[in-house]
Structures are given as structure tokens and as C-alpha cells.
PDB file of C-alpha atoms and ligand atoms in Angstrom:
ATOM      1  CA  MET A   1      40.550  90.771-137.526  1.00  0.00           C
ATOM      2  CA  GLU A   2      40.152  94.538-137.389  1.00  0.00           C
ATOM      3  CA  GLN A   3      36.893  93.996-135.464  1.00  0.00           C
ATOM      4  CA  MET A   4      38.599  91.725-132.769  1.00  0.00           C
ATOM      5  CA  LYS A   5      41.621  93.834-132.297  1.00  0.00           C
ATOM      6  CA  THR A   6      39.285  96.830-131.372  1.00  0.00           C
ATOM      7  CA  HIS A   7      37.490  94.791-128.720  1.00  0.00           C
ATOM      8  CA  ILE A   8      40.704  94.608-126.524  1.00  0.00           C
ATOM      9  CA  LYS A   9      41.581  98.322-125.400  1.00  0.00           C
ATOM     10  CA  SER A  10      45.282  98.154-125.186  1.00  0.00           C
ATOM     11  CA  ASN A  11      48.272 100.087-126.509  1.00  0.00           C
ATOM     12  CA  ILE A  12      49.683  98.881-129.981  1.00  0.00           C
ATOM     13  CA  ASN A  13      52.788  97.554-128.236  1.00  0.00           C
ATOM     14  CA  ASP A  14      51.218  95.787-125.098  1.00  0.00           C
ATOM     15  CA  PRO A  15      51.548  92.067-125.485  1.00  0.00           C
ATOM     16  CA  VAL A  16      48.196  90.893-124.484  1.00  0.00           C
ATOM     17  CA  PHE A  17      47.346  88.128-126.899  1.00  0.00           C
ATOM     18  CA  THR A  18      48.070  84.536-126.162  1.00  0.00           C
ATOM     19  CA  ILE A  19      49.371  82.306-128.745  1.00  0.00           C
ATOM     20  CA  GLY A  20      45.987  80.731-128.832  1.00  0.00           C
ATOM     21  CA  VAL A  21      44.036  83.995-129.572  1.00  0.00           C
ATOM     22  CA  ALA A  22      46.647  85.298-131.883  1.00  0.00           C
ATOM     23  CA  SER A  23      46.683  82.051-133.941  1.00  0.00           C
ATOM     24  CA  LYS A  24      42.601  82.506-134.209  1.00  0.00           C
ATOM     25  CA  MET A  25      42.853  86.103-135.013  1.00  0.00           C
ATOM     26  CA  LEU A  26      45.153  85.543-137.709  1.00  0.00           C
ATOM     27  CA  SER A  27      44.177  81.851-138.825  1.00  0.00           C
ATOM     28  CA  VAL A  28      47.831  80.774-138.331  1.00  0.00           C
ATOM     29  CA  SER A  29      48.533  77.708-136.375  1.00  0.00           C
ATOM     30  CA  PRO A  30      50.292  78.154-133.133  1.00  0.00           C
ATOM     31  CA  GLU A  31      53.200  75.601-134.480  1.00  0.00           C
ATOM     32  CA  THR A  32      53.415  78.214-137.250  1.00  0.00           C
ATOM     33  CA  LEU A  33      54.035  81.011-135.069  1.00  0.00           C
ATOM     34  CA  ARG A  34      56.465  78.821-133.155  1.00  0.00           C
ATOM     35  CA  MET A  35      58.403  77.971-136.074  1.00  0.00           C
ATOM     36  CA  TYR A  36      58.885  81.601-137.091  1.00  0.00           C
ATOM     37  CA  GLU A  37      60.288  82.092-133.665  1.00  0.00           C
ATOM     38  CA  ARG A  38      62.471  79.170-133.834  1.00  0.00           C
ATOM     39  CA  GLU A  39      63.597  80.483-137.791  1.00  0.00           C
ATOM     40  CA  GLY A  40      64.260  83.895-136.129  1.00  0.00           C
ATOM     41  CA  LEU A  41      61.855  86.107-137.631  1.00  0.00           C
ATOM     42  CA  LEU A  42      59.482  86.389-134.597  1.00  0.00           C
ATOM     43  CA  ILE A  43      60.414  87.381-131.308  1.00  0.00           C
ATOM     44  CA  SER A  44      57.545  86.856-128.711  1.00  0.00           C
ATOM     45  CA  TYR A  45      56.979  88.746-125.369  1.00  0.00           C
ATOM     46  CA  ARG A  46      57.575  85.914-122.545  1.00  0.00           C
ATOM     47  CA  THR A  47      55.653  86.321-119.043  1.00  0.00           C
ATOM     48  CA  ARG A  48      57.691  85.224-115.925  1.00  0.00           C
ATOM     49  CA  THR A  49      56.072  81.753-116.515  1.00  0.00           C
ATOM     50  CA  GLY A  50      57.382  81.636-120.138  1.00  0.00           C
ATOM     51  CA  ARG A  51      54.075  82.198-121.573  1.00  0.00           C
ATOM     52  CA  ARG A  52      54.237  83.770-125.124  1.00  0.00           C
ATOM     53  CA  MET A  53      52.375  86.805-125.629  1.00  0.00           C
ATOM     54  CA  TYR A  54      51.851  89.136-128.585  1.00  0.00           C
ATOM     55  CA  SER A  55      50.886  92.647-129.064  1.00  0.00           C
ATOM     56  CA  HIS A  56      48.907  94.466-131.759  1.00  0.00           C
ATOM     57  CA  GLU A  57      52.367  95.336-133.369  1.00  0.00           C
ATOM     58  CA  ASP A  58      53.144  91.581-133.192  1.00  0.00           C
ATOM     59  CA  LEU A  59      50.317  90.527-135.193  1.00  0.00           C
ATOM     60  CA  ASP A  60      50.824  93.126-137.763  1.00  0.00           C
ATOM     61  CA  TRP A  61      54.503  91.743-138.290  1.00  0.00           C
ATOM     62  CA  ILE A  62      53.104  88.364-138.367  1.00  0.00           C
ATOM     63  CA  LEU A  63      50.591  89.335-141.157  1.00  0.00           C
ATOM     64  CA  CYS A  64      53.412  91.074-142.831  1.00  0.00           C
ATOM     65  CA  ILE A  65      55.609  87.639-142.800  1.00  0.00           C
ATOM     66  CA  ARG A  66      52.404  85.891-144.162  1.00  0.00           C
ATOM     67  CA  ASN A  67      52.180  88.465-146.881  1.00  0.00           C
ATOM     68  CA  GLN A  68      55.737  88.319-147.956  1.00  0.00           C
ATOM     69  CA  ILE A  69      55.508  84.413-148.269  1.00  0.00           C
ATOM     70  CA  LYS A  70      52.122  84.493-150.113  1.00  0.00           C
ATOM     71  CA  HIS A  71      51.963  87.399-152.165  1.00  0.00           C
ATOM     72  CA  LYS A  72      55.566  88.117-152.645  1.00  0.00           C
ATOM     73  CA  LYS A  73      56.823  84.495-153.114  1.00  0.00           C
ATOM     74  CA  LEU A  74      59.649  85.071-150.523  1.00  0.00           C
ATOM     75  CA  ASN A  75      60.571  82.008-148.244  1.00  0.00           C
ATOM     76  CA  LEU A  76      61.731  82.169-144.738  1.00  0.00           C
ATOM     77  CA  ALA A  77      65.532  82.280-145.477  1.00  0.00           C
ATOM     78  CA  GLY A  78      64.585  85.348-148.066  1.00  0.00           C
ATOM     79  CA  ILE A  79      62.832  87.329-145.409  1.00  0.00           C
ATOM     80  CA  LYS A  80      65.728  86.646-142.932  1.00  0.00           C
ATOM     81  CA  ARG A  81      68.207  87.670-145.596  1.00  0.00           C
ATOM     82  CA  LEU A  82      66.229  91.046-146.124  1.00  0.00           C
ATOM     83  CA  LEU A  83      66.092  91.387-142.278  1.00  0.00           C
ATOM     84  CA  SER A  84      69.840  90.853-141.923  1.00  0.00           C
ATOM     85  CA  LEU A  85      70.372  93.738-144.027  1.00  0.00           C
ATOM     86  CA  LEU A  86      68.996  96.075-141.492  1.00  0.00           C
ATOM     87  CA  PRO A  87      71.709  98.233-140.375  1.00  0.00           C
ATOM     88  CA  CYS A  88      71.074  97.666-136.668  1.00  0.00           C
ATOM     89  CA  TRP A  89      74.345  99.938-135.715  1.00  0.00           C
ATOM     90  CA  GLU A  90      72.741 102.876-137.363  1.00  0.00           C
ATOM     91  CA  ILE A  91      69.106 102.227-135.833  1.00  0.00           C
ATOM     92  CA  SER A  92      69.985 101.220-132.274  1.00  0.00           C
ATOM     93  CA  PRO A  93      72.325 103.535-130.004  1.00  0.00           C
ATOM     94  CA  CYS A  94      75.451 101.825-130.701  1.00  0.00           C
ATOM     95  CA  ASP A  95      79.000 102.895-129.838  1.00  0.00           C
ATOM     96  CA  SER A  96      80.811 103.459-133.059  1.00  0.00           C
ATOM     97  CA  ASN A  97      84.129 102.370-131.453  1.00  0.00           C
ATOM     98  CA  LYS A  98      82.354  98.837-130.973  1.00  0.00           C
ATOM     99  CA  HIS A  99      81.470  98.277-134.649  1.00  0.00           C
ATOM    100  CA  PHE A 100      84.396  96.262-135.504  1.00  0.00           C
ATOM    101  CA  GLU A 101      83.998  93.854-132.659  1.00  0.00           C
ATOM    102  CA  CYS A 102      80.312  93.218-133.488  1.00  0.00           C
ATOM    103  CA  ASN A 103      79.171  90.301-135.586  1.00  0.00           C
ATOM    104  CA  ALA A 104      76.086  92.125-136.707  1.00  0.00           C
ATOM    105  CA  PHE A 105      78.375  94.599-138.480  1.00  0.00           C
ATOM    106  CA  LEU A 106      80.910  92.317-139.472  1.00  0.00           C
ATOM    107  CA  ILE A 107      79.020  89.379-140.576  1.00  0.00           C
ATOM    108  CA  ASN A 108      75.716  90.480-142.122  1.00  0.00           C
ATOM    109  CA  ASP A 109      74.402  87.128-143.066  1.00  0.00           C
ATOM    110  CA  LYS A 110      71.977  86.815-139.867  1.00  0.00           C
ATOM    111  CA  VAL A 111      69.438  88.830-138.159  1.00  0.00           C
ATOM    112  CA  CYS A 112      71.277  90.660-135.276  1.00  0.00           C
ATOM    113  CA  TRP A 113      68.929  89.114-132.827  1.00  0.00           C
ATOM    114  CA  GLN A 114      70.022  85.753-133.453  1.00  0.00           C
ATOM    115  CA  LEU A 115      73.832  86.516-133.276  1.00  0.00           C
ATOM    116  CA  ASP A 116      76.041  85.536-130.242  1.00  0.00           C
ATOM    117  CA  ASN A 117      79.006  87.556-129.371  1.00  0.00           C
ATOM    118  CA  THR A 118      77.512  91.099-129.996  1.00  0.00           C
ATOM    119  CA  PRO A 119      77.723  93.946-127.521  1.00  0.00           C
ATOM    120  CA  CYS A 120      73.920  93.738-127.157  1.00  0.00           C
ATOM    121  CA  ARG A 121      74.111  90.260-126.202  1.00  0.00           C
ATOM    122  CA  SER A 122      76.464  91.231-123.478  1.00  0.00           C
ATOM    123  CA  LYS A 123      74.551  94.072-122.257  1.00  0.00           C
ATOM    124  CA  LYS A 124      71.587  91.594-122.332  1.00  0.00           C
ATOM    125  CA  LEU A 125      69.427  94.137-124.203  1.00  0.00           C
ATOM    126  CA  ASP A 126      65.833  93.115-124.881  1.00  0.00           C
ATOM    127  CA  CYS A 127      65.462  92.538-128.652  1.00  0.00           C
ATOM    128  CA  TYR A 128      61.619  92.355-128.214  1.00  0.00           C
ATOM    129  CA  LYS A 129      61.363  96.028-127.499  1.00  0.00           C
ATOM    130  CA  CYS A 130      64.354  97.041-129.758  1.00  0.00           C
ATOM    131  CA  PRO A 131      63.840  99.762-132.410  1.00  0.00           C
ATOM    132  CA  VAL A 132      65.882  97.428-134.836  1.00  0.00           C
ATOM    133  CA  TYR A 133      63.355  94.352-134.459  1.00  0.00           C
ATOM    134  CA  ARG A 134      60.716  96.931-134.792  1.00  0.00           C
ATOM    135  CA  MET A 135      61.710  98.166-137.795  1.00  0.00           C
ATOM    136  CA  ALA A 136      61.197  94.501-139.311  1.00  0.00           C
ATOM    137  CA  PRO A 137      57.445  95.160-141.034  1.00  0.00           C
ATOM    138  CA  LYS A 138      59.393  97.720-143.068  1.00  0.00           C
ATOM    139  CA  ILE A 139      61.141  95.151-145.052  1.00  0.00           C
ATOM    140  CA  ASP A 140      58.779  96.388-148.225  1.00  0.00           C
ATOM    141  CA  ASN A 141      60.686  99.445-148.077  1.00  0.00           C
ATOM    142  CA  LEU A 142      63.924  97.966-147.417  1.00  0.00           C
ATOM    143  CA  LYS A 143      63.317  95.508-150.786  1.00  0.00           C
ATOM    144  CA  MET A 144      62.440  98.568-152.687  1.00  0.00           C
ATOM    145  CA  GLU A 145      65.334 100.342-151.876  1.00  0.00           C
ATOM    146  CA  LEU A 146      67.835  97.576-152.663  1.00  0.00           C
ATOM    147  CA  ASP A 147      66.072  97.011-155.851  1.00  0.00           C
ATOM    148  CA  ILE A 148      66.671 100.616-156.717  1.00  0.00           C
ATOM    149  CA  SER A 149      70.122 100.352-155.556  1.00  0.00           C
ATOM    150  CA  LEU A 150      70.957  97.041-157.636  1.00  0.00           C
ATOM    151  CA  ARG A 151      69.176  98.693-160.703  1.00  0.00           C
ATOM    152  CA  LYS A 152      71.544 101.611-160.334  1.00  0.00           C
ATOM    153  CA  SER A 153      74.862  99.747-159.966  1.00  0.00           C
TER     154      SER A 153
HETATM  155  S1  LIG B 201      69.187  94.840-129.090  1.00  0.00           S
HETATM  156 FE1  LIG B 201      68.833  92.897-130.324  1.00  0.00          FE
HETATM  157  S2  LIG B 201      67.534  93.755-132.107  1.00  0.00           S
HETATM  158 FE2  LIG B 201      68.597  95.449-131.079  1.00  0.00          FE
HETATM  159  S3  LIG B 201      70.539  95.875-132.290  1.00  0.00           S
HETATM  160 FE3  LIG B 201      70.743  94.436-130.455  1.00  0.00          FE
HETATM  161  S4  LIG B 201      70.926  92.286-131.132  1.00  0.00           S
HETATM  162 FE4  LIG B 201      69.829  93.690-132.883  1.00  0.00          FE
END
């Protein structure tokens, strides 16, 4: 895939790959990519006509999801559970006075970008570009930190 990636000169976060190209590059079916999106693991960039596009960074995240499933033996629910533990209120600039009005802070059993009734939702913030969503590929570190703190407790 590295070879194909370098043929297209673009920044890591420019959404330049269609779903067809992304699925060929990653050997993952377009249906699987749509399913990851329905499940809330993946957010695709949408063009004005509603076409899904992916950046290099998105492709890396998809590979990370595949790796969690194939090698770390996590299922989609397990990956979502890990992602739901990301403290979005610490990562994104979030008004601490609003914490107790935000479902992401109060109920952390869903990824924040799938929750309704959050201050982000009412401000129509773009989750695709949000640093919280962009931290998703770091779930390996998150898992390690959780394992360590569980062992300590
Ligand atoms: S903008 Fe979206 S991804 Fe970012 S903290 Fe808000 S809900 Fe989560």
C-alpha cells in the first residue's frame, strides 16, 4: 500500500481517495467500510454530493481497526468501548462549565461523535476534523494505559 500511497501527492489529512480506491488499497470491501461507518468507528469526509472520501490518515485508521480485529482479537463493540473511554472534554477545547450538561462526560459508554445532545452537536462541530476522533488510532496506547491502571487497582 505504501507504494500506491506515495503515487498521490497530498497531505496526510487531505481526503483524496474514493471508497473504491480506498477499498482496493486496503483489500477491504466497500461494504465493510460503510459498516465501520454505520457502527460509528469510522467517519468519512463527504463531498457536497455526498460522496465518501478518505485521507491517508483515514486509511491508517482503517488499518488500525483491521489490526485490532485480526491480531488483538477485539470485536467492533470492544473497539468502540475503548474509544468511548477517550476523555473528549480534555482533548477538545471544551468549556468545563458545560461538562455536566454533556452526555459524553456523563455517560461514557458511546463514542462522543455518536452521541446526541452534546454541546458539540448543538455547535455543529465537524467530528471528522476533531482532535478527539483523530486520536482514535492511539487506542493501542489507551489499552495499555488501562491495563496498567487495572493491574494497579
Ligand atoms: S466535535 Fe465530535 S469528536 Fe470532537 S469532541 Fe465533539 S462530538 Fe467528539
